[in-house]
PDB file of C-alpha atoms in Angstrom:
ATOM      1  CA  ASP O 284      56.695-230.406 -15.532  1.00 54.00           C
ATOM      2  CA  THR O 285      55.930-226.975 -16.207  1.00 78.00           C
ATOM      3  CA  GLY O 286      55.152-226.796 -19.880  1.00 92.00           C
ATOM      4  CA  VAL O 287      52.009-225.645 -21.479  1.00 95.00           C
ATOM      5  CA  SER O 288      49.123-227.811 -21.271  1.00 95.00           C
ATOM      6  CA  GLN O 289      45.937-229.457 -23.196  1.00 97.00           C
ATOM      7  CA  ASP O 290      43.133-231.078 -22.198  1.00 97.00           C
ATOM      8  CA  PRO O 291      42.144-232.908 -24.059  1.00 97.00           C
ATOM      9  CA  ARG O 292      45.068-234.355 -26.269  1.00 96.00           C
ATOM     10  CA  HIS O 293      42.294-235.709 -28.756  1.00 97.00           C
ATOM     11  CA  LYS O 294      38.444-235.321 -29.345  1.00 98.00           C
ATOM     12  CA  ILE O 295      36.207-236.843 -31.905  1.00 98.00           C
ATOM     13  CA  THR O 296      32.926-235.817 -31.903  1.00 98.00           C
ATOM     14  CA  LYS O 297      30.107-235.409 -34.216  1.00 98.00           C
ATOM     15  CA  ARG O 298      29.084-232.571 -36.568  1.00 97.00           C
ATOM     16  CA  GLY O 299      27.107-230.058 -34.894  1.00 97.00           C
ATOM     17  CA  GLN O 300      28.089-230.695 -31.570  1.00 98.00           C
ATOM     18  CA  ASN O 301      29.739-228.487 -29.084  1.00 98.00           C
ATOM     19  CA  VAL O 302      33.164-229.167 -27.301  1.00 98.00           C
ATOM     20  CA  THR O 303      35.328-227.456 -25.129  1.00 98.00           C
ATOM     21  CA  PHE O 304      39.089-227.276 -24.704  1.00 98.00           C
ATOM     22  CA  ARG O 305      41.243-226.285 -22.187  1.00 98.00           C
ATOM     23  CA  CYS O 306      45.240-224.880 -21.986  1.00 98.00           C
ATOM     24  CA  ASP O 307      47.469-224.152 -18.791  1.00 97.00           C
ATOM     25  CA  PRO O 308      49.650-221.806 -19.285  1.00 96.00           C
ATOM     26  CA  ILE O 309      53.147-221.450 -18.005  1.00 93.00           C
ATOM     27  CA  SER O 310      53.146-220.487 -14.570  1.00 90.00           C
ATOM     28  CA  GLU O 311      53.226-216.685 -14.212  1.00 84.00           C
ATOM     29  CA  HIS O 312      53.196-216.246 -17.950  1.00 91.00           C
ATOM     30  CA  ASN O 313      50.583-213.828 -18.391  1.00 91.00           C
ATOM     31  CA  ARG O 314      49.931-213.818 -22.324  1.00 93.00           C
ATOM     32  CA  LEU O 315      48.389-217.115 -23.988  1.00 95.00           C
ATOM     33  CA  TYR O 316      47.481-217.516 -27.532  1.00 96.00           C
ATOM     34  CA  TRP O 317      45.313-219.686 -29.425  1.00 97.00           C
ATOM     35  CA  TYR O 318      46.271-221.144 -33.007  1.00 97.00           C
ATOM     36  CA  ARG O 319      44.880-223.758 -35.440  1.00 97.00           C
ATOM     37  CA  GLN O 320      47.401-226.094 -37.326  1.00 95.00           C
ATOM     38  CA  THR O 321      45.603-228.226 -40.020  1.00 94.00           C
ATOM     39  CA  LEU O 322      47.437-230.642 -42.093  1.00 90.00           C
ATOM     40  CA  GLY O 323      50.331-229.744 -43.941  1.00 89.00           C
ATOM     41  CA  GLN O 324      50.602-225.876 -42.948  1.00 93.00           C
ATOM     42  CA  GLY O 325      51.402-223.692 -40.266  1.00 94.00           C
ATOM     43  CA  PRO O 326      49.549-222.846 -37.366  1.00 95.00           C
ATOM     44  CA  GLU O 327      47.291-219.954 -37.775  1.00 95.00           C
ATOM     45  CA  PHE O 328      46.541-217.283 -35.116  1.00 95.00           C
ATOM     46  CA  LEU O 329      43.222-217.087 -33.341  1.00 96.00           C
ATOM     47  CA  THR O 330      43.170-215.008 -30.178  1.00 95.00           C
ATOM     48  CA  TYR O 331      45.597-213.295 -27.411  1.00 93.00           C
ATOM     49  CA  PHE O 332      45.096-212.586 -23.881  1.00 94.00           C
ATOM     50  CA  GLN O 333      46.789-210.530 -21.569  1.00 92.00           C
ATOM     51  CA  ASN O 334      45.798-211.994 -18.313  1.00 92.00           C
ATOM     52  CA  GLU O 335      42.265-211.882 -18.127  1.00 92.00           C
ATOM     53  CA  ALA O 336      41.422-209.674 -21.162  1.00 93.00           C
ATOM     54  CA  GLN O 337      41.278-210.587 -24.602  1.00 92.00           C
ATOM     55  CA  LEU O 338      43.336-208.156 -26.518  1.00 92.00           C
ATOM     56  CA  GLU O 339      43.092-209.917 -30.027  1.00 90.00           C
ATOM     57  CA  LYS O 340      40.988-211.679 -32.423  1.00 91.00           C
ATOM     58  CA  SER O 341      41.436-212.950 -36.018  1.00 91.00           C
ATOM     59  CA  ARG O 342      38.983-213.042 -38.074  1.00 87.00           C
ATOM     60  CA  LEU O 343      39.463-216.682 -38.313  1.00 81.00           C
ATOM     61  CA  LEU O 344      37.325-217.044 -35.360  1.00 84.00           C
ATOM     62  CA  SER O 345      33.804-217.218 -36.348  1.00 87.00           C
ATOM     63  CA  ASP O 346      30.775-216.717 -33.895  1.00 91.00           C
ATOM     64  CA  ARG O 347      30.714-220.286 -33.337  1.00 95.00           C
ATOM     65  CA  PHE O 348      34.096-219.211 -31.856  1.00 96.00           C
ATOM     66  CA  SER O 349      34.496-218.231 -27.806  1.00 95.00           C
ATOM     67  CA  ALA O 350      37.879-218.258 -25.920  1.00 96.00           C
ATOM     68  CA  GLU O 351      37.974-217.165 -22.134  1.00 96.00           C
ATOM     69  CA  ARG O 352      40.290-216.518 -19.299  1.00 96.00           C
ATOM     70  CA  PRO O 353      38.676-215.714 -16.812  1.00 90.00           C
ATOM     71  CA  LYS O 354      41.118-215.068 -14.076  1.00 87.00           C
ATOM     72  CA  GLY O 355      44.345-214.499 -15.730  1.00 85.00           C
ATOM     73  CA  SER O 356      45.285-218.135 -15.692  1.00 91.00           C
ATOM     74  CA  PHE O 357      44.003-221.682 -17.902  1.00 96.00           C
ATOM     75  CA  SER O 358      42.124-220.124 -20.487  1.00 97.00           C
ATOM     76  CA  THR O 359      39.208-222.483 -22.449  1.00 98.00           C
ATOM     77  CA  LEU O 360      38.230-222.494 -26.127  1.00 98.00           C
ATOM     78  CA  GLU O 361      35.064-223.305 -27.244  1.00 97.00           C
ATOM     79  CA  ILE O 362      33.315-224.469 -30.568  1.00 97.00           C
ATOM     80  CA  GLN O 363      29.643-224.514 -30.492  1.00 97.00           C
ATOM     81  CA  ARG O 364      28.090-226.580 -33.461  1.00 97.00           C
ATOM     82  CA  THR O 365      31.199-228.076 -34.912  1.00 97.00           C
ATOM     83  CA  GLU O 366      31.906-228.226 -38.204  1.00 96.00           C
ATOM     84  CA  GLN O 367      33.943-231.124 -40.495  1.00 96.00           C
ATOM     85  CA  GLY O 368      36.103-227.754 -41.291  1.00 95.00           C
ATOM     86  CA  ASP O 369      37.361-227.182 -37.649  1.00 96.00           C
ATOM     87  CA  SER O 370      39.158-230.317 -38.059  1.00 97.00           C
ATOM     88  CA  ALA O 371      42.497-229.642 -36.536  1.00 96.00           C
ATOM     89  CA  MET O 372      45.410-228.936 -34.450  1.00 96.00           C
ATOM     90  CA  TYR O 373      44.474-226.840 -31.891  1.00 97.00           C
ATOM     91  CA  LEU O 374      47.610-224.951 -30.007  1.00 97.00           C
ATOM     92  CA  CYS O 375      48.065-222.996 -26.858  1.00 97.00           C
ATOM     93  CA  ALA O 376      50.623-220.796 -26.192  1.00 96.00           C
ATOM     94  CA  SER O 377      51.963-218.771 -23.417  1.00 95.00           C
ATOM     95  CA  SER O 378      54.814-216.243 -22.998  1.00 92.00           C
ATOM     96  CA  PRO O 379      56.355-213.929 -20.131  1.00 88.00           C
ATOM     97  CA  ARG O 380      55.277-210.297 -20.621  1.00 79.00           C
ATOM     98  CA  GLY O 381      58.902-208.040 -20.700  1.00 73.00           C
ATOM     99  CA  SER O 382      61.149-211.307 -21.671  1.00 73.00           C
ATOM    100  CA  PRO O 383      62.465-209.221 -24.646  1.00 70.00           C
ATOM    101  CA  GLN O 384      62.669-212.100 -26.855  1.00 74.00           C
ATOM    102  CA  GLU O 385      58.508-213.057 -26.011  1.00 81.00           C
ATOM    103  CA  THR O 386      59.224-216.455 -27.090  1.00 90.00           C
ATOM    104  CA  GLN O 387      56.062-218.390 -27.319  1.00 93.00           C
ATOM    105  CA  TYR O 388      56.323-221.336 -25.641  1.00 94.00           C
ATOM    106  CA  PHE O 389      53.795-223.926 -27.532  1.00 96.00           C
ATOM    107  CA  GLY O 390      51.699-226.998 -25.454  1.00 96.00           C
ATOM    108  CA  PRO O 391      51.318-230.625 -27.254  1.00 94.00           C
ATOM    109  CA  GLY O 392      47.945-229.158 -28.944  1.00 96.00           C
ATOM    110  CA  THR O 393      44.466-230.994 -28.972  1.00 97.00           C
ATOM    111  CA  ARG O 394      43.426-232.552 -31.747  1.00 96.00           C
ATOM    112  CA  LEU O 395      40.063-232.468 -33.181  1.00 98.00           C
ATOM    113  CA  LEU O 396      38.493-234.638 -35.388  1.00 98.00           C
ATOM    114  CA  VAL O 397      34.935-233.453 -36.632  1.00 98.00           C
ATOM    115  CA  LEU O 398      33.141-236.275 -38.544  1.00 97.00           C
TER     116      LEU O 398
ATOM    117  CA  GLU E 338      49.443-207.580 -43.938  1.00 84.00           C
ATOM    118  CA  LEU E 339      52.609-209.841 -42.739  1.00 89.00           C
ATOM    119  CA  LYS E 340      52.814-213.046 -45.349  1.00 92.00           C
ATOM    120  CA  VAL E 341      55.808-215.166 -44.682  1.00 95.00           C
ATOM    121  CA  GLU E 342      56.688-217.862 -47.244  1.00 96.00           C
ATOM    122  CA  GLN E 343      59.198-220.885 -46.526  1.00 97.00           C
ATOM    123  CA  ASN E 344      61.173-222.685 -49.343  1.00 96.00           C
ATOM    124  CA  PRO E 345      61.613-225.740 -49.960  1.00 96.00           C
ATOM    125  CA  LEU E 346      58.472-227.190 -48.515  1.00 96.00           C
ATOM    126  CA  PHE E 347      59.958-230.171 -49.108  1.00 96.00           C
ATOM    127  CA  LEU E 348      63.466-231.379 -48.773  1.00 94.00           C
ATOM    128  CA  SER E 349      65.164-234.658 -49.324  1.00 94.00           C
ATOM    129  CA  MET E 350      68.861-235.335 -47.998  1.00 91.00           C
ATOM    130  CA  GLN E 351      71.607-237.214 -46.944  1.00 93.00           C
ATOM    131  CA  GLU E 352      73.514-237.180 -43.699  1.00 95.00           C
ATOM    132  CA  GLY E 353      76.665-235.652 -43.880  1.00 95.00           C
ATOM    133  CA  LYS E 354      75.165-232.844 -46.081  1.00 94.00           C
ATOM    134  CA  ASN E 355      74.995-229.426 -45.413  1.00 95.00           C
ATOM    135  CA  TYR E 356      71.628-227.213 -46.794  1.00 94.00           C
ATOM    136  CA  THR E 357      70.245-224.078 -45.992  1.00 96.00           C
ATOM    137  CA  ILE E 358      66.163-223.452 -45.984  1.00 97.00           C
ATOM    138  CA  TYR E 359      64.726-219.814 -46.993  1.00 98.00           C
ATOM    139  CA  CYS E 360      62.147-217.737 -45.245  1.00 97.00           C
ATOM    140  CA  ASN E 361      61.152-214.786 -47.066  1.00 96.00           C
ATOM    141  CA  TYR E 362      58.799-212.047 -45.141  1.00 93.00           C
ATOM    142  CA  SER E 363      56.483-209.035 -47.209  1.00 89.00           C
ATOM    143  CA  THR E 364      56.687-206.203 -44.656  1.00 83.00           C
ATOM    144  CA  THR E 365      59.033-205.049 -41.695  1.00 78.00           C
ATOM    145  CA  SER E 366      58.376-208.160 -38.360  1.00 76.00           C
ATOM    146  CA  ASP E 367      59.687-206.553 -35.346  1.00 72.00           C
ATOM    147  CA  ARG E 368      61.569-210.388 -34.822  1.00 88.00           C
ATOM    148  CA  LEU E 369      61.792-213.965 -36.660  1.00 94.00           C
ATOM    149  CA  TYR E 370      61.687-217.127 -35.274  1.00 96.00           C
ATOM    150  CA  TRP E 371      62.318-220.856 -35.693  1.00 97.00           C
ATOM    151  CA  TYR E 372      60.295-223.751 -34.517  1.00 98.00           C
ATOM    152  CA  ARG E 373      60.619-227.044 -35.393  1.00 97.00           C
ATOM    153  CA  GLN E 374      57.682-229.713 -35.117  1.00 95.00           C
ATOM    154  CA  ASP E 375      58.114-233.935 -35.210  1.00 94.00           C
ATOM    155  CA  PRO E 376      55.430-235.145 -36.476  1.00 89.00           C
ATOM    156  CA  GLY E 377      52.217-235.271 -34.357  1.00 85.00           C
ATOM    157  CA  LYS E 378      54.046-233.218 -32.137  1.00 88.00           C
ATOM    158  CA  SER E 379      53.700-229.690 -30.875  1.00 88.00           C
ATOM    159  CA  LEU E 380      56.500-227.076 -31.835  1.00 94.00           C
ATOM    160  CA  GLU E 381      59.568-226.577 -30.049  1.00 95.00           C
ATOM    161  CA  SER E 382      61.234-222.502 -29.393  1.00 95.00           C
ATOM    162  CA  LEU E 383      64.666-222.867 -31.806  1.00 97.00           C
ATOM    163  CA  PHE E 384      65.650-219.266 -32.415  1.00 96.00           C
ATOM    164  CA  VAL E 385      64.655-216.082 -31.881  1.00 94.00           C
ATOM    165  CA  LEU E 386      66.450-213.349 -34.274  1.00 94.00           C
ATOM    166  CA  LEU E 387      66.052-209.663 -33.207  1.00 88.00           C
ATOM    167  CA  SER E 388      67.578-207.316 -35.087  1.00 82.00           C
ATOM    168  CA  ASN E 389      69.655-207.390 -38.467  1.00 83.00           C
ATOM    169  CA  GLY E 390      72.795-209.257 -39.160  1.00 84.00           C
ATOM    170  CA  ALA E 391      71.445-210.953 -36.038  1.00 89.00           C
ATOM    171  CA  VAL E 392      73.006-215.062 -36.282  1.00 92.00           C
ATOM    172  CA  LYS E 393      72.263-217.563 -33.830  1.00 94.00           C
ATOM    173  CA  GLN E 394      74.272-221.215 -33.235  1.00 96.00           C
ATOM    174  CA  GLU E 395      72.606-224.110 -32.066  1.00 95.00           C
ATOM    175  CA  GLY E 396      74.527-227.582 -32.615  1.00 95.00           C
ATOM    176  CA  ARG E 397      74.168-228.269 -36.056  1.00 96.00           C
ATOM    177  CA  LEU E 398      72.098-225.326 -36.785  1.00 97.00           C
ATOM    178  CA  MET E 399      72.467-221.555 -37.831  1.00 98.00           C
ATOM    179  CA  ALA E 400      70.210-218.946 -38.172  1.00 97.00           C
ATOM    180  CA  SER E 401      70.806-215.440 -39.482  1.00 96.00           C
ATOM    181  CA  LEU E 402      68.210-212.216 -40.453  1.00 94.00           C
ATOM    182  CA  ASP E 403      69.123-209.691 -43.206  1.00 92.00           C
ATOM    183  CA  THR E 404      66.216-207.430 -42.280  1.00 90.00           C
ATOM    184  CA  LYS E 405      66.205-205.176 -45.191  1.00 90.00           C
ATOM    185  CA  ALA E 406      66.135-208.740 -47.385  1.00 92.00           C
ATOM    186  CA  ARG E 407      63.246-209.415 -45.255  1.00 92.00           C
ATOM    187  CA  LEU E 408      65.132-212.531 -45.392  1.00 95.00           C
ATOM    188  CA  SER E 409      66.471-215.410 -42.890  1.00 96.00           C
ATOM    189  CA  THR E 410      67.915-218.706 -43.409  1.00 97.00           C
ATOM    190  CA  LEU E 411      68.003-221.516 -41.079  1.00 98.00           C
ATOM    191  CA  HIS E 412      71.468-223.158 -42.613  1.00 97.00           C
ATOM    192  CA  ILE E 413      72.308-227.055 -41.366  1.00 96.00           C
ATOM    193  CA  THR E 414      75.828-228.468 -41.415  1.00 96.00           C
ATOM    194  CA  ALA E 415      76.154-232.033 -41.777  1.00 91.00           C
ATOM    195  CA  ALA E 416      72.741-233.154 -41.099  1.00 91.00           C
ATOM    196  CA  VAL E 417      72.269-236.197 -39.044  1.00 93.00           C
ATOM    197  CA  HIS E 418      68.939-238.133 -38.879  1.00 93.00           C
ATOM    198  CA  ASP E 419      68.141-237.103 -35.940  1.00 94.00           C
ATOM    199  CA  LEU E 420      67.282-233.442 -37.226  1.00 95.00           C
ATOM    200  CA  SER E 421      64.739-234.596 -39.669  1.00 96.00           C
ATOM    201  CA  ALA E 422      61.380-232.538 -38.460  1.00 96.00           C
ATOM    202  CA  THR E 423      59.503-229.878 -40.058  1.00 97.00           C
ATOM    203  CA  TYR E 424      60.237-226.453 -39.427  1.00 97.00           C
ATOM    204  CA  PHE E 425      59.039-223.635 -39.561  1.00 98.00           C
ATOM    205  CA  CYS E 426      59.805-219.646 -39.473  1.00 97.00           C
ATOM    206  CA  ALA E 427      57.268-216.476 -38.178  1.00 96.00           C
ATOM    207  CA  GLY E 428      57.275-213.276 -38.036  1.00 94.00           C
ATOM    208  CA  PHE E 429      55.810-210.919 -35.162  1.00 90.00           C
ATOM    209  CA  LEU E 430      53.476-208.618 -35.102  1.00 83.00           C
ATOM    210  CA  GLN E 431      53.861-206.969 -32.347  1.00 77.00           C
ATOM    211  CA  GLY E 432      50.415-204.607 -31.696  1.00 77.00           C
ATOM    212  CA  ALA E 433      48.813-207.697 -32.641  1.00 77.00           C
ATOM    213  CA  GLN E 434      51.076-209.942 -30.285  1.00 83.00           C
ATOM    214  CA  LYS E 435      50.956-212.655 -32.969  1.00 89.00           C
ATOM    215  CA  LEU E 436      53.119-214.809 -34.679  1.00 93.00           C
ATOM    216  CA  VAL E 437      51.823-215.340 -38.643  1.00 95.00           C
ATOM    217  CA  PHE E 438      53.698-218.912 -39.808  1.00 97.00           C
ATOM    218  CA  GLY E 439      55.104-219.728 -42.960  1.00 96.00           C
ATOM    219  CA  GLN E 440      54.307-223.233 -44.497  1.00 96.00           C
ATOM    220  CA  GLY E 441      56.784-225.337 -42.792  1.00 97.00           C
ATOM    221  CA  THR E 442      60.202-226.947 -44.721  1.00 97.00           C
ATOM    222  CA  ARG E 443      59.480-230.610 -44.403  1.00 96.00           C
ATOM    223  CA  LEU E 444      63.366-232.578 -44.017  1.00 96.00           C
ATOM    224  CA  THR E 445      64.426-235.636 -44.163  1.00 96.00           C
ATOM    225  CA  ILE E 446      67.641-236.796 -43.440  1.00 95.00           C
ATOM    226  CA  ASN E 447      68.414-240.512 -45.173  1.00 92.00           C
ATOM    227  CA  PRO E 448      71.381-242.647 -43.558  1.00 85.00           C
TER     228      PRO E 448
END
């Protein structure tokens, strides 16, 4: 399978705990994105990496959120001190640089439930 | 700031009928995407429209773009049950490299 993969697929945690999600993009895609989707809504942009550089961050990404892509391959998204409002589907996408269409290909998502 | 609005938000139709989903956006968008999402699943890319007047077709789905009107449409021809899903349009901000999604149109096709 050469698509975007995410781990875990589901996560249940208690309020106040820290969680970390992983995303493996399509091989050789140098652009990686994180989005958040709540029930009944469209995805909202969180952050964007080109290789290992984090080039764009949404104001939705509060101080409790941090994303990394240390070697320009996989990425992690950490949420510290989770709150019930963090419950959502967290989607990762990747795209190849230089493609005229720059289509973003999405992974299956990590569904987070904060109790 | 780019804003994207879709209508209708919910659409129930019978197999064999035709219908159109509308996507309006507020400011210049470098391109326009359509995605499909099945319940509990991720997003599947359907179309990317790059320029004014662009038209793309795949099976019973056809997407078009009018940049002057800031409007894209997704037309469904002779709907079949398998097309039941939520459809999202998304504008693209080149500088920020981000997609801005509409609220989605939940399409239900009844036999």
